[in-house]
Every structure is written in C-alpha cells, then in structure tokens.
Coordinates of C-alpha atoms and ligand atoms in Angstrom, one line a residue:
M44 CA -0.2 0.1 -0.1
T45 CA 1.4 3.5 -0.8
R46 CA -1.4 5.5 0.4
R47 CA -0.6 8.8 1.8
P48 CA -2.2 9.8 5.0
L49 CA -4.3 13.0 4.9
L50 CA -1.7 14.5 7.8
H51 CA 0.9 14.2 5.1
R52 CA -1.3 15.7 2.5
H53 CA -2.4 18.6 4.6
W54 CA 1.1 19.3 6.1
P55 CA 3.7 17.9 3.7
A56 CA 6.7 18.7 6.1
L57 CA 5.3 15.7 8.2
A58 CA 5.9 13.2 5.5
D59 CA 9.7 13.5 6.5
T60 CA 9.2 13.7 10.3
L61 CA 6.4 11.7 11.1
P62 CA 6.6 8.1 9.4
Y63 CA 3.3 6.1 8.9
L64 CA 2.5 2.5 8.2
P65 CA -0.7 2.0 6.5
L66 CA -2.5 -1.0 8.0
G67 CA -6.0 -0.5 7.1
S68 CA -8.0 1.0 4.0
G69 CA -9.9 4.3 4.3
P70 CA -12.2 6.3 4.1
T71 CA -14.3 4.1 6.4
P72 CA -17.8 4.1 5.3
V73 CA -20.6 6.6 6.7
R74 CA -24.1 5.8 6.4
P75 CA -27.4 7.1 8.0
L76 CA -28.9 4.9 10.8
T77 CA -32.4 4.4 9.8
G78 CA -35.1 3.8 12.6
P79 CA -33.7 5.1 15.7
G80 CA -37.2 7.0 15.7
S81 CA -36.0 10.4 16.8
R82 CA -36.0 13.6 15.0
T83 CA -32.4 13.8 15.4
P84 CA -30.8 12.5 12.3
V85 CA -28.2 9.8 13.1
W86 CA -25.2 8.6 11.2
V87 CA -22.6 6.0 11.7
K88 CA -18.8 6.2 10.8
D89 CA -18.0 2.5 10.9
E90 CA -14.5 1.8 11.8
S91 CA -14.9 -1.9 12.2
G92 CA -13.6 -2.7 8.9
Y93 CA -10.3 -0.8 9.5
G94 CA -7.5 -3.0 9.5
E95 CA -6.1 -5.7 7.2
G96 CA -4.7 -7.9 10.0
G97 CA -6.7 -10.4 12.2
W98 CA -8.4 -7.7 14.1
G99 CA -9.8 -4.1 13.3
G100 CA -11.4 -1.1 14.9
N101 CA -10.0 2.1 16.3
K102 CA -6.6 0.8 17.7
V103 CA -5.5 0.2 14.3
R104 CA -5.2 3.7 13.3
K105 CA -3.1 4.5 16.3
L106 CA -0.6 1.6 15.4
E107 CA -0.2 3.1 12.1
W108 CA 1.8 5.9 13.9
L109 CA 3.2 3.9 16.7
L110 CA 4.7 1.0 15.1
P111 CA 7.0 3.1 12.9
Q112 CA 8.3 4.8 16.1
A113 CA 8.7 1.3 17.5
L114 CA 11.1 0.3 14.6
R115 CA 13.3 3.4 14.8
G116 CA 16.7 2.9 15.7
G117 CA 16.8 -0.8 14.2
G118 CA 17.4 -4.0 16.1
P119 CA 15.0 -6.0 17.9
R120 CA 12.9 -4.4 20.7
T121 CA 9.7 -5.2 22.4
L122 CA 6.6 -3.3 22.8
L123 CA 5.3 -3.4 26.2
S124 CA 1.9 -2.2 27.3
V125 CA -0.9 -2.8 29.4
G126 CA -4.7 -3.5 29.4
G127 CA -7.7 -5.2 30.7
L128 CA -8.1 -9.2 30.3
G129 CA -10.3 -8.5 27.1
T130 CA -8.0 -5.7 25.7
N131 CA -8.8 -5.0 22.0
W132 CA -5.8 -2.8 22.2
G133 CA -3.4 -5.5 23.3
L134 CA -4.6 -7.9 20.6
A135 CA -4.3 -5.3 17.8
A136 CA -1.0 -4.4 19.0
A137 CA 0.2 -8.0 19.0
L138 CA -1.3 -8.9 15.7
Y139 CA 0.1 -5.9 13.8
A140 CA 3.6 -5.6 15.5
R141 CA 4.3 -9.1 14.9
E142 CA 4.0 -8.5 11.1
Q143 CA 6.6 -6.0 11.8
G144 CA 8.8 -8.2 13.5
I145 CA 8.1 -6.6 16.9
D146 CA 7.6 -8.9 20.0
V147 CA 4.6 -7.5 22.4
A148 CA 4.4 -8.0 26.0
L149 CA 1.2 -7.2 27.7
A150 CA 0.5 -6.7 31.6
L151 CA -3.2 -7.6 32.0
I152 CA -5.3 -6.3 34.7
D153 CA -8.5 -8.2 35.9
Q154 CA -12.0 -7.1 34.7
P155 CA -15.0 -8.9 35.0
V156 CA -15.0 -12.3 32.8
D157 CA -17.7 -13.3 30.2
A158 CA -17.7 -15.0 27.3
H159 CA -16.5 -12.1 25.2
V160 CA -13.6 -11.7 27.6
R161 CA -12.7 -15.4 27.4
A162 CA -12.7 -15.5 23.7
Q163 CA -10.4 -12.3 23.8
L164 CA -7.9 -14.0 26.1
A165 CA -7.9 -16.9 23.9
R166 CA -7.0 -14.7 20.8
L167 CA -4.4 -12.8 23.0
R168 CA -2.7 -16.3 23.9
A169 CA -2.7 -17.3 20.4
S170 CA -1.3 -14.0 19.2
G171 CA 2.1 -14.7 20.2
A172 CA 2.3 -12.0 22.8
T173 CA 3.9 -12.5 26.0
L174 CA 1.3 -12.2 28.8
H175 CA 1.8 -11.2 32.4
F176 CA -1.1 -11.0 35.0
P177 CA -0.4 -8.6 37.8
H178 CA -4.2 -8.6 38.3
T179 CA -4.5 -5.1 39.8
K180 CA -3.3 -1.8 38.9
G181 CA -1.5 -1.5 42.1
R182 CA 0.5 -4.6 41.5
L183 CA 1.1 -3.7 37.9
I184 CA 2.7 -0.5 39.2
L185 CA 4.9 -2.3 41.4
S186 CA 5.9 -4.8 38.9
L187 CA 7.2 -2.2 36.3
P188 CA 10.8 -2.1 37.1
W189 CA 10.8 -5.9 36.8
L190 CA 8.6 -5.9 33.5
L191 CA 11.2 -3.2 32.0
A192 CA 14.1 -5.3 32.8
R193 CA 12.4 -8.6 31.6
H194 CA 11.6 -7.1 28.2
T195 CA 14.9 -5.1 27.7
R196 CA 16.9 -6.6 24.6
G197 CA 20.6 -6.1 24.7
L198 CA 20.7 -2.4 25.6
R199 CA 17.2 -1.4 24.2
L200 CA 14.7 -0.8 26.7
P201 CA 11.2 -1.6 25.7
Y202 CA 8.9 0.6 23.9
V203 CA 6.5 1.3 26.5
L204 CA 2.9 2.4 25.6
P205 CA 0.1 3.5 27.9
A206 CA -3.3 1.6 27.9
G207 CA -5.1 2.0 24.8
G208 CA -2.2 3.2 23.0
S209 CA -3.3 6.8 23.9
S210 CA 0.1 8.4 23.8
P211 CA 0.2 11.9 21.8
L212 CA 1.6 9.9 18.8
G213 CA -1.2 7.3 18.9
T214 CA -3.6 9.9 19.4
L215 CA -2.8 11.2 15.7
G216 CA -4.6 8.2 14.3
Y217 CA -7.8 9.9 15.2
V218 CA -6.8 13.3 13.8
E219 CA -6.3 11.5 10.8
C220 CA -9.9 9.9 11.0
A221 CA -11.4 13.7 11.6
L222 CA -9.7 15.0 8.8
E223 CA -11.2 11.9 6.6
L224 CA -14.5 12.7 8.0
A225 CA -14.1 16.3 7.0
E226 CA -13.4 15.1 3.5
Q227 CA -16.5 12.9 3.5
V228 CA -18.5 16.2 4.6
E229 CA -17.0 18.1 1.9
E230 CA -17.7 15.4 -0.7
G231 CA -21.6 15.6 0.4
L232 CA -21.4 12.1 1.6
L233 CA -22.9 13.5 5.0
P234 CA -24.1 16.8 6.3
E235 CA -21.4 18.6 8.7
P236 CA -22.4 16.8 12.2
A237 CA -23.3 18.9 15.1
W238 CA -21.9 16.2 17.4
I239 CA -19.9 13.0 16.9
V240 CA -20.1 10.2 19.9
T241 CA -17.6 7.9 20.9
A242 CA -16.6 5.7 23.9
V243 CA -13.8 6.7 26.0
G244 CA -11.3 3.9 27.5
S245 CA -8.1 5.6 27.4
G246 CA -9.0 8.9 25.6
G247 CA -6.9 9.0 22.3
T248 CA -9.9 8.4 20.2
A249 CA -12.0 11.3 21.5
A250 CA -9.0 13.6 21.9
G251 CA -7.5 13.1 18.5
L252 CA -11.0 13.6 16.9
A253 CA -11.7 16.8 18.6
L254 CA -8.1 18.1 17.3
G255 CA -8.5 16.9 13.9
L256 CA -12.2 18.4 13.6
R257 CA -10.9 21.9 14.8
L258 CA -7.8 21.5 12.4
A259 CA -10.2 20.7 9.3
G260 CA -12.5 23.6 10.1
L261 CA -15.6 21.6 11.2
R262 CA -17.7 22.9 14.3
T263 CA -18.5 19.4 15.2
R264 CA -18.1 18.7 18.9
V265 CA -17.2 15.7 20.6
L266 CA -19.6 13.7 23.2
A267 CA -17.0 11.6 25.0
V268 CA -19.0 8.7 26.7
V269 CA -16.8 7.6 29.6
V270 CA -16.8 3.8 30.0
N271 CA -13.4 3.6 32.0
D272 CA -13.3 4.4 35.7
T273 CA -9.7 3.1 36.2
L274 CA -8.1 6.1 34.6
R275 CA -8.9 9.7 34.9
L276 CA -10.6 10.8 31.8
D277 CA -12.3 13.9 32.4
A278 CA -12.5 16.9 30.0
A279 CA -9.5 18.4 31.1
R280 CA -7.5 15.2 30.6
L281 CA -8.7 14.8 27.0
T282 CA -8.2 18.3 26.1
A283 CA -4.6 18.1 27.7
L284 CA -4.0 15.0 25.4
A285 CA -5.2 16.8 22.4
G286 CA -2.7 19.7 23.2
K287 CA 0.1 17.4 23.4
A288 CA -0.8 15.8 20.1
E289 CA -0.9 19.3 18.7
R290 CA 2.3 20.3 20.1
L291 CA 3.8 17.1 18.7
L292 CA 2.6 18.0 15.0
R293 CA 4.1 21.6 15.6
A294 CA 7.4 20.1 16.9
R295 CA 7.6 17.8 13.9
G296 CA 7.2 20.8 11.4
A297 CA 3.2 20.9 10.6
E298 CA 2.7 24.3 9.2
L299 CA -0.4 24.6 11.5
P300 CA -2.1 28.1 12.0
P301 CA -0.1 30.3 14.4
T302 CA -2.7 30.2 17.2
P303 CA -2.8 26.8 19.2
V304 CA -6.3 25.3 18.8
R305 CA -6.7 25.3 22.6
L306 CA -9.8 23.1 22.9
G307 CA -12.5 23.9 25.7
P308 CA -15.6 22.8 26.9
E309 CA -17.3 23.6 23.6
D310 CA -15.3 21.0 22.0
I311 CA -15.4 18.0 24.2
V312 CA -18.2 17.0 26.6
T313 CA -17.7 14.1 28.8
E314 CA -20.6 12.1 29.7
Y315 CA -20.4 9.7 32.8
G316 CA -24.0 8.4 33.1
W317 CA -23.5 5.3 31.1
L318 CA -20.6 3.7 33.1
G319 CA -22.8 1.4 35.3
E320 CA -20.6 -0.2 38.0
G321 CA -17.4 0.5 36.3
Y322 CA -15.3 -0.5 33.5
A323 CA -16.4 -3.6 31.4
H324 CA -19.4 -4.0 33.8
P325 CA -22.3 -4.7 31.6
T326 CA -25.3 -2.3 31.7
E327 CA -29.2 -2.8 30.9
P328 CA -29.2 0.4 28.5
G329 CA -26.1 -1.1 27.1
A330 CA -27.3 -4.6 26.6
R331 CA -30.7 -2.7 24.9
A332 CA -28.4 -0.7 22.5
L333 CA -26.3 -3.7 21.6
R334 CA -29.7 -5.7 20.6
W335 CA -31.0 -2.6 18.6
A336 CA -27.9 -2.2 16.7
A337 CA -27.6 -5.7 15.8
E338 CA -31.3 -6.0 14.8
E339 CA -32.1 -2.6 13.3
A340 CA -28.7 -1.2 12.3
D341 CA -26.7 -4.0 11.1
L342 CA -24.0 -3.2 13.5
E343 CA -22.0 -5.6 15.7
L344 CA -21.3 -4.0 19.0
E345 CA -19.7 -5.0 22.3
P346 CA -20.7 -4.4 25.9
V347 CA -17.6 -2.8 27.3
Y348 CA -17.4 0.4 24.9
T349 CA -19.7 0.7 21.7
A350 CA -23.0 -0.4 23.5
K351 CA -22.7 2.0 26.2
A352 CA -21.8 4.8 23.9
L353 CA -24.7 4.1 21.7
A354 CA -27.0 3.7 24.6
A355 CA -25.9 7.3 25.5
L356 CA -26.5 8.5 21.8
L357 CA -30.0 7.0 21.6
A358 CA -31.2 8.3 24.7
L359 CA -29.7 11.8 24.6
A360 CA -31.2 12.1 21.2
G361 CA -34.6 12.2 22.5
E362 CA -35.0 8.7 21.3
G363 CA -38.6 8.3 22.4
A364 CA -40.2 4.8 22.7
E365 CA -40.4 3.6 19.1
G366 CA -36.6 3.1 19.1
A367 CA -34.5 1.5 21.8
E368 CA -37.1 0.2 24.2
G369 CA -36.8 1.7 27.3
A370 CA -34.9 4.7 26.1
E371 CA -37.5 7.2 27.6
E372 CA -36.4 6.2 31.2
L373 CA -32.9 7.0 30.2
G374 CA -33.5 10.6 29.6
G375 CA -34.8 10.6 26.5
A376 CA -38.2 12.2 25.7
E377 CA -40.6 11.4 22.9
G378 CA -41.0 14.1 20.3
T379 CA -38.2 16.5 21.6
E380 CA -35.1 17.1 19.6
G381 CA -33.1 15.9 22.5
C382 CA -29.7 17.0 23.8
F383 CA -28.0 17.3 20.7
G384 CA -30.0 20.5 19.1
G385 CA -31.4 18.5 16.4
G386 CA -28.3 17.0 15.2
P387 CA -27.0 15.5 12.9
V388 CA -25.1 13.1 15.1
V389 CA -22.4 10.7 14.2
F390 CA -22.0 7.5 16.1
L391 CA -18.3 6.4 15.7
N392 CA -18.1 2.5 15.7
T393 CA -14.9 1.7 17.1
F394 CA -15.3 -2.1 17.3
G395 CA -13.5 -4.2 14.7
P396 CA -14.0 -8.1 15.4
R397 CA -12.9 -10.4 12.5
P398 CA -15.1 -13.5 12.0
D399 CA -12.5 -16.2 12.9
G400 CA -10.5 -13.8 15.0
S401 CA -7.2 -15.0 13.5
Ligands
LIG814 C1 -10.3 0.8 22.9 C2 -11.6 1.1 22.5 C3 -12.4 2.2 22.6 C4 -11.8 3.5 23.4 O1 -11.0 4.2 22.7 P1 -9.9 5.0 23.5 O2 -8.9 5.8 22.4 O3 -9.0 3.9 24.4 O4 -10.6 6.0 24.3 C5 -13.8 2.2 22.1 N1 -14.1 1.1 21.5 C6 -13.4 -0.1 21.4 C7 -14.1 -1.1 20.7 C8 -12.4 -0.1 21.9 O5 -11.5 -1.3 21.9

C-alpha cells in the first residue's frame, strides 16, 4: 500500500518527520442509521472494517503511527503495554506488531470475565504476545521495574505504551480519522455533524477527533462517553492529550495556524451516566443498545465500549419509545429534539472483530 495519510497531504513537512505505516484502508464508510425513531438524524462512521490484519477497529489507526516509532533505531525491540483481560488494544498491538517483527508483552489487569472476554483472552494467547497477569493496577505499578528489565533486549529498553495506545503519537490516528470525516462532509456524503459520539476507554480517540475536527475547520463537537473508571478521563485530561498531540505536530514541523487550537468545553463534553458499576461491567441500557444495533442497524457492538456509547446517544437524541425500548426512562423524551440540538449526530463505531479472530 502506498496510500498517503491526510496528515501528510495537509502538512507536507510531516512526510519526512512522522513516519506512517498503512495498516487498513480508508475512508471508512459513513451511512445514515435508519429507524432510531427520533427527529435527530443519526449517522454512523464505521471503523469496524479498518485493519487488514486479524483484528480491526479503532486501535489500528493508532498503530499506524506508533509502529514506525517502535521500529526506529533498528534492532529487535519489544513493545510493552497494559490493558484489561479483554483488551482490544493489546490484541491489535500484538497482531500488527508481529507482522513488523516486533515482539509484544502485555501486562493484563483483571476485569469482569464473560464469554466475550474469554474469547478475547484465547486470541491474546494465540497472538504470540507474552502475557503477564499482575491482576491489579497497584501490582502492575509495583512490577514495572521487573517488566522493564525482563523485556530489555541487549541495551534496548522496551517501547512502553500507555493503555489503549493513547500516547500523543497514537492520538494522531484519530486526528487522521477526523480529517477523513471532514473530506466526506466536503464530498457531500454526509452533512456537517453537530456532534460525534464515541466511547472513551483511554482517551486517544476522543482527543484526536476533537483536535482533527478543529484543524479541518469543522464545528462538530465530541460527546465523549466515558466507560472506564480506572483512569482519569475528564474533559481536562482529554483536552490536555489533544494539546500534546497538537504540540507534537508543531514540533515535527506541521505548518499549522500560528494560534494553538486550545480546545475547551465547547469542543469535548464528557458523559459519565452510562458507565454503570464500572469498566467492563455490562449495563441494561448497553444491552438494549447492543440488541437494537444488531437487529435494526446491522452493527455488531460489544458491551464494554460501543454498546454504552450508543446507549448514551440513543437516549440523549430524544429517542422516544419507538426506538430502543426503554430509552425514555434513560433521559430521552418522545417528540423532543433531545440534547443534540437537532443534530446531525455521528456514532463512531470503534469495534472491529474479525469473524474467525485469526
Ligand atoms: C479501546 C476502545 C475504545 C476506546 O478508545 P480510546 O481511544 O481508548 O478511548 C472504544 N471502543 C472499542 C471497541 C475499543 O476497543
């Protein structure tokens, strides 16, 4: 593949300073979601098909910027990262890094185990990644010196990445996605969204989108549905991460407008009402949204991230009784325009399973 990313096309200086490794094919499709039964038009930008390897979804766009960095300097090096037992990030990292000859080690923290998590763990074991099980965040932190030593190769320390790949560099994956969405708006494939709704697990997706939307000149706001209570992910954290990604672009020579973007409360709104008991604990509204998505919208969601984000969207869009059953009690009111001011609203589908998972 020789596709040039939009970041390189918009700011040609980056082509020499920010190496890119295409791992999927864009643009990912946008389509209207029919039948949610509210007056707010709802669209989906479907990232599920993004990724040519054995797993897709939102982590792949982050790896397109992270893996070239891991490869810098030559010689074998291990990528070390963390996640829950069902980590989509860890699986994507393991599968795509392996293709580049990079070993992956993952330290996994306990999360509620269901069939979905068990299947994911089996895929993680089959991926060839070295798995460690510190169980709790506290024990993970205590074991870090040992993990660093264990995965040092020669004199090369492992390339350590935060949960979800949400470093400033990884965040660029969703700056790229926002630029892609802006092109789709320009081509008339969808109207300029008032809002884009995404789940927040480690923050890179929401932060990157918010920055990219502003850089592209769109007014679209990000509704960040926080589904993880094991990390601090408030709006201040998300805008700070976007700021770091912007400074990275400037430091690498991107010819951005002289005034920093400075995202504020107008750009990213966090929503905590859909977390339920905590990270990876399923919720009733999430289960209903998941069923609705499969039956009415031809979308395969999962309970940890996307089902909760869609549940928030459906309820806040003033869903009414005809759509997801029970949405009314969740805050939606029949016949209103809901909380999105009439929309249009885009749901970002970040889940990318592969049928055989291999
Ligand atoms: C990781 C993940 C998210 C959250 O993205 P972040 O950038 O970590 O906030 C959303 N949906 C799915 C399916 C994920 O695996």
